[in-house]
Amino acid sequence: MADTIIKVFNHFSDAEKARDELLASGFASFCVHLRARQEEGGQTEGYLGSDGGTVTEAVEGIFQLLSGSGARHLEHRHQPAQRGVYQLSVDVTDQLQFARASVIMKQFGGTDIPIL
């Protein structure tokens, strides 16, 4: 059974630690791939404007206003939001490798790719 397991990470350092642990546990370097996810139109999450809110937060706020649930104040942030920006994948040959890779990646904060 040849397969590929993919997890996404919010922070490069977490993805890098997971990759290092995969390599240390015996996965071949040509089977472990770390890359930054790129959106077709550029980054879709980040600073919206001077208030520090993100595009996602702004859209959520608009829907809350439209649904009558009241105004929502956007939090001020010092860092732009970047969720699941780093993608780590591992090519595996059997269920045991799949399980080992999954445990290691989750240990460092890897999550499944969100389905939109």
GROMACS .gro file of N, CA, C and O in nm:
model
  464
    1MET      N    1   0.084  -0.117   0.000
    1MET     CA    2   0.000   0.000   0.000
    1MET      C    3   0.089   0.124   0.000
    1MET      O    4   0.149   0.158   0.099
    2ALA      N    5   0.100   0.191  -0.109
    2ALA     CA    6   0.172   0.318  -0.115
    2ALA      C    7   0.071   0.430  -0.093
    2ALA      O    8  -0.037   0.429  -0.151
    3ASP      N    9   0.104   0.523  -0.006
    3ASP     CA   10   0.012   0.632   0.027
    3ASP      C   11   0.093   0.752   0.073
    3ASP      O   12   0.213   0.742   0.098
    4THR      N   13   0.027   0.865   0.085
    4THR     CA   14   0.090   0.987   0.134
    4THR      C   15   0.003   1.046   0.243
    4THR      O   16  -0.119   1.057   0.226
    5ILE      N   17   0.063   1.079   0.355
    5ILE     CA   18  -0.008   1.146   0.464
    5ILE      C   19   0.035   1.292   0.463
    5ILE      O   20   0.153   1.323   0.447
    6ILE      N   21  -0.063   1.381   0.475
    6ILE     CA   22  -0.036   1.525   0.471
    6ILE      C   23  -0.098   1.589   0.594
    6ILE      O   24  -0.214   1.564   0.627
    7LYS      N   25  -0.021   1.675   0.659
    7LYS     CA   26  -0.069   1.756   0.772
    7LYS      C   27  -0.024   1.899   0.748
    7LYS      O   28   0.076   1.924   0.681
    8VAL      N   29  -0.098   1.992   0.805
    8VAL     CA   30  -0.060   2.133   0.795
    8VAL      C   31  -0.026   2.186   0.933
    8VAL      O   32  -0.077   2.138   1.035
    9PHE      N   33   0.061   2.286   0.934
    9PHE     CA   34   0.111   2.346   1.057
    9PHE      C   35   0.097   2.497   1.049
    9PHE      O   36   0.114   2.556   0.943
   10ASN      N   37   0.070   2.559   1.163
   10ASN     CA   38   0.060   2.704   1.168
   10ASN      C   39   0.195   2.771   1.177
   10ASN      O   40   0.208   2.888   1.143
   11HIS      N   41   0.294   2.700   1.228
   11HIS     CA   42   0.427   2.758   1.249
   11HIS      C   43   0.533   2.672   1.181
   11HIS      O   44   0.534   2.550   1.196
   12PHE      N   45   0.625   2.739   1.112
   12PHE     CA   46   0.732   2.668   1.044
   12PHE      C   47   0.815   2.586   1.142
   12PHE      O   48   0.853   2.472   1.112
   13SER      N   49   0.844   2.641   1.259
   13SER     CA   50   0.929   2.570   1.355
   13SER      C   51   0.865   2.437   1.398
   13SER      O   52   0.936   2.338   1.416
   14ASP      N   53   0.733   2.432   1.412
   14ASP     CA   54   0.666   2.307   1.447
   14ASP      C   55   0.676   2.206   1.333
   14ASP      O   56   0.702   2.087   1.356
   15ALA      N   57   0.654   2.253   1.212
   15ALA     CA   58   0.664   2.164   1.096
   15ALA      C   59   0.806   2.112   1.080
   15ALA      O   60   0.828   1.994   1.049
   16GLU      N   61   0.903   2.198   1.105
   16GLU     CA   62   1.043   2.159   1.094
   16GLU      C   63   1.080   2.055   1.201
   16GLU      O   64   1.150   1.958   1.173
   17LYS      N   65   1.029   2.073   1.323
   17LYS     CA   66   1.054   1.975   1.429
   17LYS      C   67   0.992   1.840   1.395
   17LYS      O   68   1.052   1.735   1.419
   18ALA      N   69   0.872   1.844   1.340
   18ALA     CA   70   0.806   1.719   1.299
   18ALA      C   71   0.886   1.650   1.189
   18ALA      O   72   0.907   1.529   1.193
   19ARG      N   73   0.933   1.728   1.092
   19ARG     CA   74   1.015   1.671   0.985
   19ARG      C   75   1.142   1.609   1.042
   19ARG      O   76   1.179   1.496   1.006
   20ASP      N   77   1.209   1.680   1.132
   20ASP     CA   78   1.332   1.627   1.192
   20ASP      C   79   1.306   1.498   1.268
   20ASP      O   80   1.385   1.404   1.261
   21GLU      N   81   1.193   1.492   1.338
   21GLU     CA   82   1.158   1.371   1.414
   21GLU      C   83   1.126   1.255   1.319
   21GLU      O   84   1.163   1.140   1.345
   22LEU      N   85   1.058   1.284   1.208
   22LEU     CA   86   1.030   1.180   1.109
   22LEU      C   87   1.161   1.122   1.054
   22LEU      O   88   1.175   1.000   1.043
   23LEU      N   89   1.254   1.209   1.021
   23LEU     CA   90   1.383   1.164   0.968
   23LEU      C   91   1.460   1.084   1.073
   23LEU      O   92   1.519   0.980   1.042
   24ALA      N   93   1.458   1.131   1.198
   24ALA     CA   94   1.528   1.062   1.306
   24ALA      C   95   1.467   0.925   1.335
   24ALA      O   96   1.537   0.834   1.380
   25SER      N   97   1.337   0.911   1.308
   25SER     CA   98   1.272   0.783   1.335
   25SER      C   99   1.280   0.685   1.219
   25SER      O  100   1.220   0.578   1.224
   26GLY      N  101   1.354   0.723   1.114
   26GLY     CA  102   1.380   0.627   1.008
   26GLY      C  103   1.316   0.652   0.874
   26GLY      O  104   1.339   0.576   0.779
   27PHE      N  105   1.234   0.756   0.861
   27PHE     CA  106   1.177   0.785   0.730
   27PHE      C  107   1.286   0.844   0.640
   27PHE      O  108   1.366   0.927   0.683
   28ALA      N  109   1.290   0.798   0.517
   28ALA     CA  110   1.392   0.846   0.421
   28ALA      C  111   1.366   0.992   0.385
   28ALA      O  112   1.251   1.034   0.373
   29SER      N  113   1.472   1.067   0.366
   29SER     CA  114   1.458   1.210   0.337
   29SER      C  115   1.381   1.236   0.207
   29SER      O  116   1.311   1.336   0.197
   30PHE      N  117   1.390   1.145   0.110
   30PHE     CA  118   1.317   1.166  -0.015
   30PHE      C  119   1.167   1.137  -0.001
   30PHE      O  120   1.089   1.163  -0.092
   31CYS      N  121   1.126   1.086   0.116
   31CYS     CA  122   0.984   1.058   0.142
   31CYS      C  123   0.917   1.168   0.226
   31CYS      O  124   0.795   1.166   0.244
   32VAL      N  125   0.995   1.260   0.279
   32VAL     CA  126   0.943   1.364   0.368
   32VAL      C  127   0.956   1.499   0.297
   32VAL      O  128   1.066   1.538   0.257
   33HIS      N  129   0.843   1.570   0.283
   33HIS     CA  130   0.841   1.694   0.206
   33HIS      C  131   0.777   1.806   0.289
   33HIS      O  132   0.664   1.792   0.334
   34LEU      N  133   0.849   1.916   0.305
   34LEU     CA  134   0.798   2.033   0.377
   34LEU      C  135   0.791   2.150   0.281
   34LEU      O  136   0.888   2.182   0.214
   35ARG      N  137   0.674   2.212   0.273
   35ARG     CA  138   0.658   2.326   0.183
   35ARG      C  139   0.558   2.425   0.242
   35ARG      O  140   0.473   2.388   0.321
   36ALA      N  141   0.570   2.550   0.198
   36ALA     CA  142   0.474   2.652   0.236
   36ALA      C  143   0.361   2.649   0.135
   36ALA      O  144   0.384   2.645   0.015
   37ARG      N  145   0.239   2.648   0.186
   37ARG     CA  146   0.123   2.650   0.096
   37ARG      C  147   0.110   2.789   0.038
   37ARG      O  148   0.121   2.888   0.107
   38GLN      N  149   0.085   2.798  -0.089
   38GLN     CA  150   0.067   2.926  -0.157
   38GLN      C  151  -0.076   2.934  -0.210
   38GLN      O  152  -0.122   2.843  -0.277
   39GLU      N  153  -0.142   3.042  -0.179
   39GLU     CA  154  -0.276   3.065  -0.232
   39GLU      C  155  -0.260   3.123  -0.372
   39GLU      O  156  -0.169   3.200  -0.400
   40GLU      N  157  -0.351   3.090  -0.462
   40GLU     CA  158  -0.343   3.134  -0.601
   40GLU      C  159  -0.340   3.287  -0.612
   40GLU      O  160  -0.266   3.344  -0.689
   41GLY      N  161  -0.420   3.354  -0.532
   41GLY     CA  162  -0.427   3.500  -0.538
   41GLY      C  163  -0.343   3.567  -0.432
   41GLY      O  164  -0.364   3.682  -0.400
   42GLY      N  165  -0.249   3.495  -0.374
   42GLY     CA  166  -0.168   3.550  -0.265
   42GLY      C  167  -0.228   3.511  -0.132
   42GLY      O  168  -0.325   3.437  -0.124
   43GLN      N  169  -0.172   3.562  -0.026
   43GLN     CA  170  -0.218   3.528   0.108
   43GLN      C  171  -0.360   3.577   0.127
   43GLN      O  172  -0.392   3.693   0.101
   44THR      N  173  -0.450   3.490   0.173
   44THR     CA  174  -0.588   3.528   0.191
   44THR      C  175  -0.619   3.563   0.336
   44THR      O  176  -0.729   3.605   0.364
   45GLU      N  177  -0.528   3.542   0.425
   45GLU     CA  178  -0.547   3.581   0.563
   45GLU      C  179  -0.430   3.668   0.603
   45GLU      O  180  -0.317   3.643   0.566
   46GLY      N  181  -0.457   3.770   0.679
   46GLY     CA  182  -0.353   3.861   0.723
   46GLY      C  183  -0.418   3.990   0.768
   46GLY      O  184  -0.537   3.995   0.792
   47TYR      N  185  -0.344   4.097   0.777
   47TYR     CA  186  -0.401   4.223   0.822
   47TYR      C  187  -0.505   4.272   0.723
   47TYR      O  188  -0.483   4.276   0.604
   48LEU      N  189  -0.617   4.315   0.777
   48LEU     CA  190  -0.721   4.375   0.696
   48LEU      C  191  -0.697   4.525   0.684
   48LEU      O  192  -0.713   4.584   0.579
   49GLY      N  193  -0.659   4.586   0.791
   49GLY     CA  194  -0.636   4.730   0.789
   49GLY      C  195  -0.576   4.775   0.919
   49GLY      O  196  -0.517   4.697   0.992
   50SER      N  197  -0.597   4.901   0.951
   50SER     CA  198  -0.533   4.958   1.068
   50SER      C  199  -0.588   4.902   1.198
   50SER      O  200  -0.523   4.914   1.301
   51ASP      N  201  -0.708   4.842   1.196
   51ASP     CA  202  -0.762   4.788   1.321
   51ASP      C  203  -0.699   4.654   1.358
   51ASP      O  204  -0.721   4.603   1.467
   52GLY      N  205  -0.622   4.595   1.269
   52GLY     CA  206  -0.551   4.471   1.300
   52GLY      C  207  -0.633   4.345   1.281
   52GLY      O  208  -0.584   4.237   1.301
   53GLY      N  209  -0.761   4.357   1.243
   53GLY     CA  210  -0.843   4.239   1.221
   53GLY      C  211  -0.807   4.170   1.091
   53GLY      O  212  -0.751   4.231   1.000
   54THR      N  213  -0.840   4.043   1.082
   54THR     CA  214  -0.811   3.969   0.959
   54THR      C  215  -0.932   3.972   0.867
   54THR      O  216  -1.044   4.006   0.907
   55VAL      N  217  -0.910   3.934   0.742
   55VAL     CA  218  -1.018   3.926   0.646
   55VAL      C  219  -1.126   3.830   0.696
   55VAL      O  220  -1.246   3.859   0.690
   56THR      N  221  -1.083   3.716   0.749
   56THR     CA  222  -1.178   3.617   0.801
   56THR      C  223  -1.263   3.677   0.912
   56THR      O  224  -1.385   3.659   0.915
   57GLU      N  225  -1.201   3.749   1.002
   57GLU     CA  226  -1.275   3.811   1.112
   57GLU      C  227  -1.373   3.915   1.061
   57GLU      O  228  -1.485   3.927   1.112
   58ALA      N  229  -1.333   3.991   0.960
   58ALA     CA  230  -1.421   4.092   0.904
   58ALA      C  231  -1.544   4.029   0.842
   58ALA      O  232  -1.657   4.075   0.862
   59VAL      N  233  -1.524   3.921   0.767
   59VAL     CA  234  -1.636   3.851   0.703
   59VAL      C  235  -1.728   3.793   0.810
   59VAL      O  236  -1.851   3.805   0.801
   60GLU      N  237  -1.671   3.733   0.915
   60GLU     CA  238  -1.753   3.681   1.025
   60GLU      C  239  -1.834   3.792   1.088
   60GLU      O  240  -1.951   3.774   1.122
   61GLY      N  241  -1.772   3.908   1.108
   61GLY     CA  242  -1.843   4.022   1.166
   61GLY      C  243  -1.958   4.069   1.080
   61GLY      O  244  -2.066   4.102   1.130
   62ILE      N  245  -1.938   4.070   0.949
   62ILE     CA  246  -2.045   4.110   0.857
   62ILE      C  247  -2.162   4.013   0.869
   62ILE      O  248  -2.278   4.054   0.878
   63PHE      N  249  -2.133   3.883   0.872
   63PHE     CA  250  -2.240   3.784   0.884
   63PHE      C  251  -2.312   3.796   1.018
   63PHE      O  252  -2.434   3.779   1.025
   64GLN      N  253  -2.238   3.829   1.122
   64GLN     CA  254  -2.304   3.848   1.253
   64GLN      C  255  -2.397   3.968   1.250
   64GLN      O  256  -2.507   3.962   1.305
   65LEU      N  257  -2.354   4.075   1.187
   65LEU     CA  258  -2.440   4.193   1.176
   65LEU      C  259  -2.565   4.162   1.094
   65LEU      O  260  -2.676   4.201   1.129
   66LEU      N  261  -2.547   4.090   0.982
   66LEU     CA  262  -2.659   4.057   0.896
   66LEU      C  263  -2.757   3.961   0.964
   66LEU      O  264  -2.877   3.967   0.939
   67SER      N  265  -2.705   3.874   1.048
   67SER     CA  266  -2.792   3.777   1.115
   67SER      C  267  -2.856   3.834   1.241
   67SER      O  268  -2.935   3.767   1.306
   68GLY      N  269  -2.820   3.957   1.278
   68GLY     CA  270  -2.881   4.021   1.394
   68GLY      C  271  -2.818   3.982   1.526
   68GLY      O  272  -2.874   4.009   1.632
   69SER      N  273  -2.701   3.921   1.524
   69SER     CA  274  -2.639   3.878   1.650
   69SER      C  275  -2.554   3.987   1.712
   69SER      O  276  -2.483   3.964   1.808
   70GLY      N  277  -2.560   4.108   1.659
   70GLY     CA  278  -2.491   4.220   1.721
   70GLY      C  279  -2.355   4.247   1.660
   70GLY      O  280  -2.299   4.167   1.587
   71ALA      N  281  -2.302   4.363   1.691
   71ALA     CA  282  -2.170   4.401   1.641
   71ALA      C  283  -2.062   4.321   1.710
   71ALA      O  284  -2.073   4.288   1.827
   72ARG      N  285  -1.962   4.292   1.637
   72ARG     CA  286  -1.849   4.216   1.691
   72ARG      C  287  -1.726   4.302   1.680
   72ARG      O  288  -1.695   4.354   1.574
   73HIS      N  289  -1.656   4.319   1.790
   73HIS     CA  290  -1.535   4.399   1.788
   73HIS      C  291  -1.418   4.310   1.751
   73HIS      O  292  -1.399   4.205   1.810
   74LEU      N  293  -1.341   4.354   1.655
   74LEU     CA  294  -1.225   4.278   1.612
   74LEU      C  295  -1.111   4.301   1.709
   74LEU      O  296  -1.087   4.412   1.753
   75GLU      N  297  -1.041   4.193   1.743
   75GLU     CA  298  -0.927   4.203   1.832
   75GLU      C  299  -0.810   4.266   1.758
   75GLU      O  300  -0.792   4.245   1.640
   76HIS      N  301  -0.730   4.342   1.831
   76HIS     CA  302  -0.607   4.395   1.773
   76HIS      C  303  -0.501   4.286   1.780
   76HIS      O  304  -0.484   4.221   1.882
   77ARG      N  305  -0.431   4.269   1.673
   77ARG     CA  306  -0.330   4.164   1.666
   77ARG      C  307  -0.198   4.227   1.624
   77ARG      O  308  -0.193   4.319   1.545
   78HIS      N  309  -0.091   4.170   1.678
   78HIS     CA  310   0.042   4.217   1.641
   78HIS      C  311   0.103   4.132   1.532
   78HIS      O  312   0.198   4.171   1.468
   79GLN      N  313   0.049   4.014   1.510
   79GLN     CA  314   0.097   3.923   1.407
   79GLN      C  315  -0.018   3.890   1.313
   79GLN      O  316  -0.129   3.869   1.358
   80PRO      N  317   0.005   3.885   1.183
   80PRO     CA  318  -0.103   3.843   1.094
   80PRO      C  319  -0.138   3.697   1.117
   80PRO      O  320  -0.052   3.618   1.155
   81ALA      N  321  -0.263   3.664   1.098
   81ALA     CA  322  -0.307   3.526   1.115
   81ALA      C  323  -0.266   3.444   0.994
   81ALA      O  324  -0.285   3.484   0.881
   82GLN      N  325  -0.208   3.330   1.018
   82GLN     CA  326  -0.170   3.239   0.911
   82GLN      C  327  -0.200   3.099   0.961
   82GLN      O  328  -0.130   3.047   1.046
   83ARG      N  329  -0.307   3.040   0.911
   83ARG     CA  330  -0.347   2.908   0.958
   83ARG      C  331  -0.311   2.803   0.854
   83ARG      O  332  -0.349   2.816   0.739
   84GLY      N  333  -0.242   2.700   0.899
   84GLY     CA  334  -0.210   2.591   0.808
   84GLY      C  335  -0.125   2.632   0.691
   84GLY      O  336  -0.143   2.584   0.580
   85VAL      N  337  -0.030   2.719   0.715
   85VAL     CA  338   0.052   2.772   0.607
   85VAL      C  339   0.159   2.673   0.562
   85VAL      O  340   0.197   2.670   0.447
   86TYR      N  341   0.205   2.587   0.651
   86TYR     CA  342   0.315   2.495   0.620
   86TYR      C  343   0.261   2.354   0.609
   86TYR      O  344   0.194   2.303   0.697
   87GLN      N  345   0.292   2.290   0.498
   87GLN     CA  346   0.241   2.156   0.468
   87GLN      C  347   0.355   2.055   0.472
   87GLN      O  348   0.456   2.072   0.406
   88LEU      N  349   0.335   1.952   0.552
   88LEU     CA  350   0.433   1.844   0.564
   88LEU      C  351   0.368   1.716   0.514
   88LEU      O  352   0.258   1.680   0.557
   89SER      N  353   0.434   1.650   0.420
   89SER     CA  354   0.380   1.524   0.368
   89SER      C  355   0.486   1.416   0.378
   89SER      O  356   0.606   1.443   0.372
   90VAL      N  357   0.437   1.293   0.394
   90VAL     CA  358   0.525   1.178   0.406
   90VAL      C  359   0.471   1.067   0.317
   90VAL      O  360   0.353   1.031   0.326
   91ASP      N  361   0.556   1.015   0.231
   91ASP     CA  362   0.521   0.899   0.149
   91ASP      C  363   0.545   0.774   0.233
   91ASP      O  364   0.655   0.756   0.286
   92VAL      N  365   0.442   0.691   0.246
   92VAL     CA  366   0.452   0.570   0.328
   92VAL      C  367   0.420   0.448   0.244
   92VAL      O  368   0.355   0.458   0.139
   93THR      N  369   0.465   0.332   0.291
   93THR     CA  370   0.444   0.209   0.215
   93THR      C  371   0.347   0.112   0.282
   93THR      O  372   0.304   0.016   0.218
   94ASP      N  373   0.313   0.136   0.411
   94ASP     CA  374   0.221   0.045   0.478
   94ASP      C  375   0.148   0.117   0.592
   94ASP      O  376   0.176   0.232   0.624
   95GLN      N  377   0.053   0.048   0.653
   95GLN     CA  378  -0.028   0.105   0.761
   95GLN      C  379   0.055   0.142   0.883
   95GLN      O  380   0.026   0.241   0.950
   96LEU      N  381   0.157   0.064   0.913
   96LEU     CA  382   0.242   0.093   1.028
   96LEU      C  383   0.315   0.227   1.009
   96LEU      O  384   0.317   0.310   1.099
   97GLN      N  385   0.372   0.249   0.892
   97GLN     CA  386   0.438   0.376   0.863
   97GLN      C  387   0.337   0.491   0.867
   97GLN      O  388   0.367   0.599   0.917
   98PHE      N  389   0.219   0.467   0.813
   98PHE     CA  390   0.115   0.569   0.812
   98PHE      C  391   0.082   0.611   0.955
   98PHE      O  392   0.076   0.731   0.987
   99ALA      N  393   0.064   0.514   1.043
   99ALA     CA  394   0.030   0.542   1.183
   99ALA      C  395   0.145   0.613   1.254
   99ALA      O  396   0.122   0.709   1.329
  100ARG      N  397   0.269   0.568   1.232
  100ARG     CA  398   0.386   0.631   1.295
  100ARG      C  399   0.399   0.776   1.251
  100ARG      O  400   0.419   0.866   1.333
  101ALA      N  401   0.387   0.801   1.122
  101ALA     CA  402   0.400   0.937   1.070
  101ALA      C  403   0.289   1.026   1.125
  101ALA      O  404   0.313   1.140   1.163
  102SER      N  405   0.169   0.974   1.131
  102SER     CA  406   0.055   1.050   1.181
  102SER      C  407   0.075   1.091   1.326
  102SER      O  408   0.052   1.207   1.362
  103VAL      N  409   0.120   0.999   1.408
  103VAL     CA  410   0.144   1.028   1.550
  103VAL      C  411   0.252   1.136   1.566
  103VAL      O  412   0.236   1.231   1.643
  104ILE      N  413   0.360   1.122   1.493
  104ILE     CA  414   0.470   1.219   1.503
  104ILE      C  415   0.423   1.357   1.459
  104ILE      O  416   0.448   1.458   1.527
  105MET      N  417   0.352   1.364   1.348
  105MET     CA  418   0.309   1.493   1.297
  105MET      C  419   0.208   1.559   1.391
  105MET      O  420   0.215   1.681   1.415
  106LYS      N  421   0.117   1.483   1.447
  106LYS     CA  422   0.020   1.538   1.542
  106LYS      C  423   0.089   1.584   1.671
  106LYS      O  424   0.048   1.682   1.732
  107GLN      N  425   0.193   1.514   1.710
  107GLN     CA  426   0.269   1.548   1.830
  107GLN      C  427   0.323   1.692   1.823
  107GLN      O  428   0.335   1.760   1.923
  108PHE      N  429   0.354   1.737   1.703
  108PHE     CA  430   0.410   1.871   1.684
  108PHE      C  431   0.307   1.972   1.632
  108PHE      O  432   0.342   2.079   1.585
  109GLY      N  433   0.179   1.935   1.640
  109GLY     CA  434   0.072   2.028   1.605
  109GLY      C  435   0.017   2.018   1.466
  109GLY      O  436  -0.060   2.104   1.422
  110GLY      N  437   0.052   1.912   1.393
  110GLY     CA  438  -0.001   1.895   1.258
  110GLY      C  439  -0.149   1.863   1.261
  110GLY      O  440  -0.195   1.787   1.346
  111THR      N  441  -0.223   1.923   1.171
  111THR     CA  442  -0.366   1.898   1.161
  111THR      C  443  -0.400   1.862   1.018
  111THR      O  444  -0.323   1.886   0.925
  112ASP      N  445  -0.518   1.806   0.999
  112ASP     CA  446  -0.565   1.773   0.865
  112ASP      C  447  -0.588   1.901   0.786
  112ASP      O  448  -0.619   2.007   0.842
  113ILE      N  449  -0.578   1.891   0.656
  113ILE     CA  450  -0.603   2.006   0.570
  113ILE      C  451  -0.751   2.038   0.579
  113ILE      O  452  -0.837   1.950   0.558
  114PRO      N  453  -0.785   2.164   0.611
  114PRO     CA  454  -0.926   2.199   0.622
  114PRO      C  455  -0.996   2.192   0.486
  114PRO      O  456  -0.941   2.234   0.385
  115ILE      N  457  -1.116   2.140   0.488
  115ILE     CA  458  -1.196   2.131   0.366
  115ILE      C  459  -1.291   2.250   0.368
  115ILE      O  460  -1.368   2.268   0.460
  116LEU      N  461  -1.282   2.332   0.264
  116LEU     CA  462  -1.365   2.454   0.258
  116LEU      C  463  -1.487   2.431   0.175
  116LEU      O  464  -1.495   2.358   0.087
   0.00000   0.00000   0.00000
